[in-house]
Coordinates of C-alpha atoms in Angstrom, one line a residue:
M9 CA 11.9 2.6 -17.5
P10 CA 15.8 1.8 -16.7
I11 CA 16.1 0.2 -13.3
A12 CA 18.0 2.8 -11.6
S13 CA 17.9 4.7 -8.3
I14 CA 17.4 8.2 -8.7
N15 CA 17.3 10.7 -5.8
P16 CA 13.7 12.3 -5.6
A17 CA 15.2 15.5 -4.0
T18 CA 18.1 16.1 -5.5
G19 CA 17.8 14.4 -9.5
E20 CA 21.6 12.3 -8.7
T21 CA 21.2 8.7 -10.3
M22 CA 22.8 6.8 -7.4
K23 CA 22.5 3.4 -8.9
T24 CA 21.9 1.8 -12.0
F25 CA 20.9 -2.0 -13.1
E26 CA 20.8 -4.2 -15.9
S27 CA 17.6 -6.5 -16.1
L28 CA 18.3 -10.3 -15.7
R29 CA 18.6 -11.9 -19.0
E30 CA 16.4 -14.6 -20.0
Q31 CA 18.8 -17.5 -18.6
Q32 CA 19.1 -16.0 -15.0
L33 CA 15.3 -15.2 -14.9
E34 CA 15.1 -18.9 -15.6
Q35 CA 17.5 -20.2 -13.1
K36 CA 15.4 -18.1 -10.5
L37 CA 12.1 -19.7 -11.2
Q38 CA 13.7 -23.4 -11.3
R39 CA 14.8 -22.0 -7.7
A40 CA 11.8 -21.1 -6.7
A41 CA 10.0 -24.1 -7.7
E42 CA 12.5 -26.6 -6.2
T43 CA 12.9 -24.3 -3.0
F44 CA 8.9 -24.8 -2.8
W45 CA 8.4 -28.4 -2.8
N46 CA 10.9 -28.7 0.5
Y47 CA 9.8 -25.5 2.1
R48 CA 6.3 -26.5 2.3
R49 CA 6.5 -29.6 4.3
T50 CA 8.5 -27.8 7.0
S51 CA 6.2 -27.1 10.2
F52 CA 4.8 -23.3 11.3
A53 CA 7.4 -24.5 14.4
Q54 CA 10.1 -24.0 11.9
R55 CA 8.9 -21.2 9.9
A56 CA 8.0 -18.8 12.7
P57 CA 11.7 -18.7 14.0
L58 CA 13.1 -17.9 10.6
M59 CA 10.2 -14.7 10.7
L60 CA 11.2 -13.9 13.6
S61 CA 15.1 -13.3 12.6
A62 CA 13.5 -11.0 9.9
A63 CA 12.1 -8.9 12.1
E64 CA 14.7 -8.6 14.6
I65 CA 16.8 -7.7 11.6
L66 CA 14.4 -4.7 10.0
E67 CA 14.7 -3.5 14.6
N68 CA 18.4 -3.6 14.5
E69 CA 19.3 -1.9 11.4
K70 CA 15.8 0.2 11.0
K71 CA 18.0 3.3 10.3
D72 CA 20.0 2.0 7.6
F73 CA 16.8 0.7 5.9
A74 CA 15.1 4.1 6.6
R75 CA 17.6 5.9 4.9
L76 CA 17.7 3.8 1.6
M77 CA 14.1 4.2 1.4
T78 CA 14.0 7.7 1.8
S79 CA 17.0 8.3 -0.4
E80 CA 15.5 6.1 -3.3
M81 CA 11.9 7.4 -3.2
G82 CA 12.4 10.4 -0.9
K83 CA 9.7 9.9 2.3
P84 CA 10.5 11.7 5.2
I85 CA 12.8 9.9 7.2
K86 CA 10.8 9.6 10.2
A87 CA 8.2 7.5 8.5
A88 CA 11.0 5.6 7.1
V89 CA 11.8 4.7 10.3
Q90 CA 8.1 3.6 11.2
E91 CA 7.7 2.2 8.2
A92 CA 10.8 -0.4 8.6
E93 CA 9.3 -0.7 12.4
K94 CA 5.9 -1.9 11.2
C95 CA 7.6 -4.2 8.9
A96 CA 9.1 -5.8 12.0
W97 CA 5.8 -5.9 13.5
V98 CA 4.0 -7.7 10.8
C99 CA 6.7 -10.3 10.5
R100 CA 6.2 -10.8 14.4
Y101 CA 2.6 -11.0 14.1
Y102 CA 2.1 -14.1 11.5
A103 CA 5.3 -15.6 13.0
E104 CA 3.0 -15.6 16.3
S105 CA -0.6 -16.1 14.6
A106 CA 0.3 -18.3 11.0
Q107 CA -0.1 -21.7 12.9
A108 CA -3.7 -20.4 14.8
Y109 CA -5.2 -19.0 12.0
L110 CA -4.5 -21.8 9.2
A111 CA -5.2 -25.0 11.7
D112 CA -7.6 -27.5 10.3
K113 CA -11.2 -26.7 10.9
V114 CA -13.0 -30.0 11.5
I115 CA -16.7 -29.5 10.4
E116 CA -19.8 -32.2 10.9
T117 CA -20.8 -33.9 8.4
N118 CA -22.4 -37.5 7.8
A119 CA -18.3 -38.7 7.3
T120 CA -16.7 -40.2 10.2
K121 CA -14.7 -37.5 10.1
S122 CA -14.5 -34.2 8.0
Y123 CA -12.3 -30.9 8.1
V124 CA -10.5 -28.3 5.9
R125 CA -7.0 -28.2 5.5
F126 CA -5.4 -25.2 4.4
Q127 CA -2.2 -25.7 2.1
P128 CA 0.5 -23.4 0.2
L129 CA -0.2 -22.6 -3.4
G130 CA 3.5 -22.2 -4.7
P131 CA 5.2 -19.6 -6.1
V132 CA 3.6 -16.2 -5.9
L133 CA 4.4 -13.2 -7.8
A134 CA 4.5 -10.2 -6.0
V135 CA 4.6 -6.8 -8.2
M136 CA 5.0 -4.3 -5.8
P137 CA 5.0 -0.4 -5.9
W138 CA 7.4 2.3 -4.8
N139 CA 5.4 4.1 -2.4
F140 CA 6.1 1.9 0.8
P141 CA 9.2 0.0 -0.6
F142 CA 9.5 -2.2 2.4
W143 CA 6.0 -2.5 4.0
Q144 CA 4.2 -3.4 0.8
V145 CA 6.3 -6.2 0.0
F146 CA 6.4 -7.3 4.0
R147 CA 2.5 -7.3 4.5
F148 CA 2.5 -9.6 1.3
A149 CA 5.8 -11.9 2.5
A150 CA 5.2 -12.1 5.9
P151 CA 1.6 -14.2 5.5
A152 CA 2.5 -16.2 2.1
L153 CA 5.8 -17.4 3.4
M154 CA 4.3 -18.3 7.1
A155 CA 1.6 -20.3 5.0
G156 CA 4.7 -22.1 3.1
N157 CA 4.9 -20.9 -0.3
V158 CA 8.1 -18.7 -1.7
G159 CA 7.9 -15.7 -3.1
L160 CA 8.9 -13.6 -6.2
L161 CA 9.2 -9.8 -6.4
K162 CA 9.0 -7.9 -9.2
H163 CA 9.4 -4.4 -7.2
A164 CA 9.3 -0.8 -8.9
S165 CA 11.9 -0.1 -10.8
N166 CA 12.6 3.1 -8.6
V167 CA 13.5 1.1 -5.7
P168 CA 15.9 -1.5 -7.0
Q169 CA 18.0 -1.5 -4.3
C170 CA 15.1 -1.6 -1.8
A171 CA 13.8 -4.8 -3.6
L172 CA 17.8 -6.5 -3.0
A173 CA 17.8 -5.4 0.8
I174 CA 14.5 -7.3 1.2
E175 CA 15.7 -10.3 -0.1
D176 CA 18.8 -10.1 1.9
I177 CA 17.2 -9.4 5.0
F178 CA 15.4 -13.3 4.6
V179 CA 18.4 -15.2 3.4
R180 CA 20.4 -13.5 6.5
A181 CA 17.2 -14.6 8.6
G182 CA 17.6 -18.0 7.5
F183 CA 15.1 -18.8 4.8
P184 CA 16.2 -21.2 2.2
D185 CA 17.7 -20.1 -1.0
G186 CA 14.8 -19.4 -3.3
A187 CA 12.4 -18.9 -0.4
F188 CA 12.3 -14.9 -1.6
Q189 CA 14.1 -13.8 -4.7
T190 CA 14.4 -10.2 -6.1
L191 CA 13.9 -10.4 -9.5
L192 CA 15.6 -7.5 -11.4
I193 CA 13.1 -7.0 -14.8
G194 CA 10.8 -4.3 -16.4
A195 CA 7.3 -4.2 -16.3
D196 CA 7.6 -5.8 -20.2
A197 CA 8.9 -9.3 -18.4
V198 CA 5.8 -9.9 -16.1
E199 CA 3.5 -11.5 -18.4
R200 CA 6.8 -14.3 -19.5
V201 CA 6.7 -14.8 -15.4
L202 CA 2.9 -14.7 -15.0
E203 CA 2.6 -17.1 -17.9
D204 CA 5.1 -19.4 -16.3
P205 CA 3.8 -23.0 -15.3
R206 CA 6.1 -22.5 -12.2
V207 CA 4.5 -19.1 -11.2
A208 CA 0.9 -20.2 -9.0
A209 CA -0.2 -17.0 -8.2
A210 CA -0.1 -13.5 -8.1
T211 CA -0.5 -10.3 -6.1
L212 CA -0.2 -6.4 -7.4
T213 CA -0.6 -3.2 -5.6
G214 CA -0.7 -0.3 -7.9
S215 CA -2.4 1.8 -10.4
E216 CA -5.6 0.4 -12.0
P217 CA -3.9 0.0 -15.2
A218 CA -1.1 -2.2 -14.0
G219 CA -4.5 -4.3 -12.0
R220 CA -6.1 -4.8 -15.1
S221 CA -2.7 -6.4 -16.9
V222 CA -1.8 -8.8 -14.3
A223 CA -5.7 -9.7 -13.3
G224 CA -6.0 -10.3 -17.4
I225 CA -2.8 -12.4 -17.9
A226 CA -3.7 -14.3 -14.7
G227 CA -6.9 -14.6 -15.8
K228 CA -6.2 -16.2 -19.0
Q229 CA -3.6 -18.9 -16.7
V230 CA -6.4 -19.5 -14.4
K231 CA -4.3 -18.5 -11.7
K232 CA -5.4 -16.6 -8.6
T233 CA -4.7 -12.5 -8.2
V234 CA -5.1 -10.2 -5.2
L235 CA -5.5 -6.8 -6.1
E236 CA -4.8 -3.8 -4.3
L237 CA -5.5 -0.8 -6.8
G238 CA -5.8 3.2 -6.3
G239 CA -8.1 4.9 -4.1
S240 CA -9.7 8.6 -3.7
D241 CA -10.5 8.3 -0.1
P242 CA -13.2 10.5 1.6
F243 CA -12.9 12.3 4.6
I244 CA -16.2 13.1 5.9
V245 CA -16.6 16.0 8.9
M246 CA -19.9 16.3 10.5
P247 CA -21.1 18.9 13.0
S248 CA -20.5 16.9 16.2
A249 CA -17.2 16.0 15.1
D250 CA -14.1 16.9 17.4
L251 CA -13.0 19.5 14.7
E252 CA -9.3 20.1 16.5
V253 CA -8.3 16.7 16.3
A254 CA -10.6 16.2 12.8
I255 CA -8.1 19.1 11.2
T256 CA -5.2 17.8 12.8
T257 CA -5.5 14.6 11.2
A258 CA -6.6 15.7 8.2
V259 CA -3.6 17.3 7.5
K260 CA -1.7 14.3 8.4
A261 CA -4.1 12.2 6.2
R262 CA -3.3 13.7 2.9
T263 CA 0.4 14.7 3.3
I264 CA 1.7 11.1 4.8
N265 CA 4.4 9.8 2.6
N266 CA 4.3 13.0 0.6
G267 CA 0.7 12.6 -0.6
Q268 CA 1.7 9.4 -1.9
S269 CA -0.5 7.0 -0.8
C270 CA -3.2 4.8 -2.0
I271 CA -5.7 5.1 1.4
A272 CA -4.4 9.0 2.2
A273 CA -7.2 11.3 2.1
K274 CA -7.9 13.2 -0.4
R275 CA -11.5 14.5 -0.9
F276 CA -12.5 16.5 2.2
I277 CA -16.3 16.5 2.7
V278 CA -17.5 19.0 5.4
H279 CA -20.7 19.8 6.6
A280 CA -21.8 23.6 6.0
Q281 CA -22.1 24.3 9.5
I282 CA -18.6 24.1 10.4
Y283 CA -17.1 24.2 6.1
D284 CA -15.9 28.0 6.4
E285 CA -13.9 27.1 10.1
F286 CA -12.5 23.6 8.8
E287 CA -11.3 25.6 5.7
K288 CA -9.5 28.2 7.4
R289 CA -8.2 26.6 9.8
F290 CA -7.3 23.2 7.4
V291 CA -5.4 26.0 4.7
E292 CA -3.7 27.6 7.8
A293 CA -2.4 24.1 9.1
M294 CA -1.6 23.1 5.4
Q295 CA 1.0 26.3 4.9
E296 CA 2.5 25.4 7.9
L297 CA 4.3 22.4 7.1
R298 CA 7.9 22.5 6.2
V299 CA 9.3 21.3 2.8
G300 CA 12.3 20.4 2.0
D301 CA 15.1 17.4 2.2
P302 CA 13.5 14.4 3.3
L303 CA 16.9 13.2 5.5
D304 CA 16.2 16.3 7.6
E305 CA 13.6 15.3 10.2
S306 CA 12.4 18.4 10.6
S307 CA 10.7 18.6 6.9
D308 CA 7.1 17.6 7.1
V309 CA 6.9 16.9 3.2
G310 CA 9.5 16.1 0.8
P311 CA 9.8 15.6 -3.0
L312 CA 7.4 13.4 -5.1
A313 CA 9.1 9.9 -6.2
T314 CA 9.8 10.8 -9.7
E315 CA 9.7 13.8 -11.9
Q316 CA 7.1 11.8 -14.1
I317 CA 4.8 11.5 -10.5
L318 CA 5.5 15.3 -10.5
K319 CA 4.4 16.4 -14.0
D320 CA 0.9 14.4 -13.5
L321 CA 0.0 16.0 -10.6
E322 CA 0.7 19.2 -12.4
E323 CA -1.4 18.7 -15.0
Q324 CA -4.1 17.6 -12.8
V325 CA -4.0 20.5 -10.7
Q326 CA -3.9 22.7 -14.0
V327 CA -6.7 21.1 -15.9
T328 CA -8.7 21.4 -12.5
V329 CA -8.4 25.0 -12.1
A330 CA -8.9 25.8 -15.7
A331 CA -12.0 23.8 -15.0
G332 CA -13.4 26.8 -12.4
A333 CA -11.4 25.4 -9.5
K334 CA -10.0 27.6 -6.5
I335 CA -6.4 27.4 -5.4
L336 CA -6.6 28.2 -1.5
T337 CA -2.6 27.7 -1.3
G338 CA -0.4 26.1 -3.1
G339 CA -0.7 25.3 -6.6
K340 CA 3.0 25.0 -8.0
R341 CA 6.4 23.2 -7.6
F342 CA 8.1 24.0 -4.4
K343 CA 11.2 26.3 -5.2
A344 CA 14.0 24.4 -3.3
D345 CA 17.9 25.9 -2.8
G346 CA 21.3 24.0 -3.3
D347 CA 21.9 20.6 -3.8
L348 CA 17.5 19.9 -3.7
A349 CA 17.1 22.3 -6.4
R350 CA 16.6 19.8 -9.1
G351 CA 14.4 18.0 -6.4
N352 CA 10.6 17.1 -7.5
F353 CA 9.0 19.2 -5.1
Y354 CA 5.6 20.3 -4.7
E355 CA 3.6 22.6 -2.4
P356 CA 1.2 21.9 0.2
T357 CA -1.9 22.6 -1.6
V358 CA -5.4 22.9 -1.2
L359 CA -8.5 23.6 -3.8
A360 CA -12.3 24.5 -3.5
D361 CA -14.9 24.8 -6.0
I362 CA -13.9 21.7 -7.8
A363 CA -16.1 21.0 -11.0
K364 CA -17.8 17.1 -11.7
D365 CA -15.8 17.0 -14.7
S366 CA -12.2 17.7 -13.4
P367 CA -9.6 15.5 -12.0
A368 CA -9.8 16.5 -8.3
Y369 CA -13.5 15.3 -8.2
R370 CA -13.6 12.1 -10.1
D371 CA -9.4 10.8 -10.2
E372 CA -6.6 9.8 -7.5
I373 CA -4.4 12.6 -6.8
F374 CA -0.7 11.3 -5.7
G375 CA 0.2 14.0 -3.9
P376 CA 0.1 17.0 -1.2
V377 CA -3.1 18.6 -2.6
A378 CA -6.5 18.3 -1.1
S379 CA -9.9 19.1 -2.2
L380 CA -12.5 20.9 -0.8
F381 CA -16.1 20.1 -0.8
R382 CA -19.5 21.3 0.9
V383 CA -22.2 19.4 2.0
D384 CA -25.5 20.4 3.4
N385 CA -26.6 17.1 5.1
I386 CA -25.4 13.4 5.5
N387 CA -26.9 12.5 2.4
E388 CA -24.5 14.7 -0.1
A389 CA -22.0 13.4 1.9
L390 CA -22.6 10.1 1.6
E391 CA -23.6 10.6 -2.0
L392 CA -20.3 12.8 -2.7
A393 CA -18.1 10.3 -1.2
N394 CA -19.4 7.8 -3.3
A395 CA -19.3 9.0 -6.3
T396 CA -15.9 7.3 -7.7
T397 CA -14.6 4.5 -9.1
F398 CA -12.8 3.8 -6.2
G399 CA -13.5 2.2 -3.3
L400 CA -10.5 1.2 -0.6
G401 CA -10.6 3.6 2.4
A402 CA -13.4 5.9 3.9
A403 CA -12.8 8.0 7.5
A404 CA -16.3 9.6 8.8
W405 CA -15.8 12.4 11.6
T406 CA -19.2 12.6 13.8
N407 CA -20.4 11.8 17.7
D408 CA -23.6 10.9 16.6
V409 CA -24.4 7.1 16.7
P410 CA -27.3 7.3 14.1
Q411 CA -24.5 8.8 11.4
R412 CA -22.0 6.6 12.4
D413 CA -24.2 3.6 12.0
R414 CA -25.0 5.0 8.2
F415 CA -21.3 5.7 7.8
I416 CA -20.6 2.4 8.4
D417 CA -23.1 0.5 6.4
E418 CA -23.5 2.7 3.4
L419 CA -20.0 4.2 2.9
D420 CA -18.6 1.9 -0.2
A421 CA -15.1 1.5 0.6
G422 CA -13.1 -2.1 1.7
C423 CA -12.5 -0.2 5.5
V424 CA -14.4 2.8 7.2
F425 CA -12.6 4.7 10.1
I426 CA -14.7 7.1 12.7
N427 CA -12.9 9.5 14.0
G428 CA -9.6 8.3 12.9
M429 CA -7.0 7.9 10.1
V430 CA -7.6 5.2 7.6
A431 CA -4.2 3.0 8.2
S432 CA -3.0 -0.2 7.6
D433 CA -2.8 -2.6 10.7
P434 CA -1.1 -6.4 10.6
R435 CA -4.5 -7.5 12.6
L436 CA -7.2 -6.2 10.3
P437 CA -7.9 -7.0 7.1
F438 CA -7.0 -4.7 4.3
G439 CA -8.2 -4.1 0.3
G440 CA -10.8 -2.2 -1.5
V441 CA -14.1 -2.5 -4.0
K442 CA -15.4 -1.6 -7.2
H443 CA -11.7 -0.1 -9.3
S444 CA -9.9 -0.4 -5.9
G445 CA -9.2 -4.0 -6.5
Y446 CA -10.0 -7.3 -4.8
G447 CA -8.9 -9.8 -2.1
R448 CA -7.7 -8.8 1.3
E449 CA -4.3 -8.3 2.7
L450 CA -3.0 -8.9 6.7
G451 CA -5.4 -10.4 9.4
E452 CA -6.6 -13.8 9.3
F453 CA -8.1 -13.1 5.8
G454 CA -5.0 -12.2 4.3
I455 CA -3.1 -15.1 5.0
R456 CA -6.1 -17.3 3.3
E457 CA -5.9 -15.7 0.1
F458 CA -3.2 -18.0 -1.0
V459 CA -3.8 -21.1 0.0
N460 CA -5.3 -24.2 -1.2
I461 CA -8.7 -24.6 0.7
K462 CA -8.6 -28.4 0.6
T463 CA -12.0 -30.1 2.3
I464 CA -11.1 -33.4 3.8
W465 CA -13.9 -36.3 4.1
I466 CA -13.1 -39.9 5.7
K467 CA -15.0 -42.4 6.4

């Protein structure tokens, strides 16, 4: 894929970029290695003001950054502003908490003194996706830099301007030259970077095939990786739930970021006692969503990020319907007018009567398409919720305490939200199980992923 900014709402190519030549890439890798050996010696007290400065830049210029995100990948402008604000939050969070999370931990043994010290590993390669082009990067970069590592960003090829803007934020915040660098390279160059001995570890957020590839390369080099991959998150609604709140949240949970989120609810599993009412009101709410220009604050759903994503979504729906599923609303491209006629728009869609061997049952659907399922009891709900190779997030709606406890214990997911929408939070660890990846970002556990947990024993 060429490195280019193509507005998904209009099809306009806004800007193109050349990939780094080998000599340029070598210079950046060497700069990262040299910067690390000095930066690792800085104190938390020295790093924190720099991270706080990055937060201030994000807050002060959030509207500009939001417009850039929306223009490159199509998210609604209101959501883009919120994304910039969330990035500022994670910067502030780690500026204030990193020292406590990485403080020496004394452990009593037969030594005169024994303790654990957390030390940075070195340059960390981040292979990041386009769907949250700022947030995905900052939730890696804030803890990694506060821990004393340096960052190398290989961003998605359709958001190069976001990638360069993020590097510029860290430069303007006062971080040393080389502490955070964007690498404008294609996917075919990732192996060369990861095999370089100066690169200590890697983190990837993206598809399962991409995760397998990066993990395989890193494994051969015996390098640490963190993977956050796909999800087919269940959204379970039981009879004791507040149905009105559950339905309102369900619509948001399926269409957030135009339906392009790993933790977006995708499979709606509803108890038979309330299924008919849920289906009726959920379909009506999906039909009321306004599809249109993502720069227009009145738009609820914008375009899919690329034409290929749109084609893939169309095929998944068509195959699911051919296998026997019923379209309750939507099910086709949204025909826009004027400048938006060439945009990658798809109607908010609801499917029911979904066959087990169809894409909407087994795969991740990346777009505003919801799958409805009827179950008779909690056992069926849990069985269906776990009938996927993914295990990122799960939401369950119930006010029955024994049911709640079963969902907490028995849902195969990295995070379980009860009576709420799955979301990432700087204070809480984030990640998945099964084919959704391994390792954790955010919270206390996230900052410890890319450190040497060193045992010290003194007699």
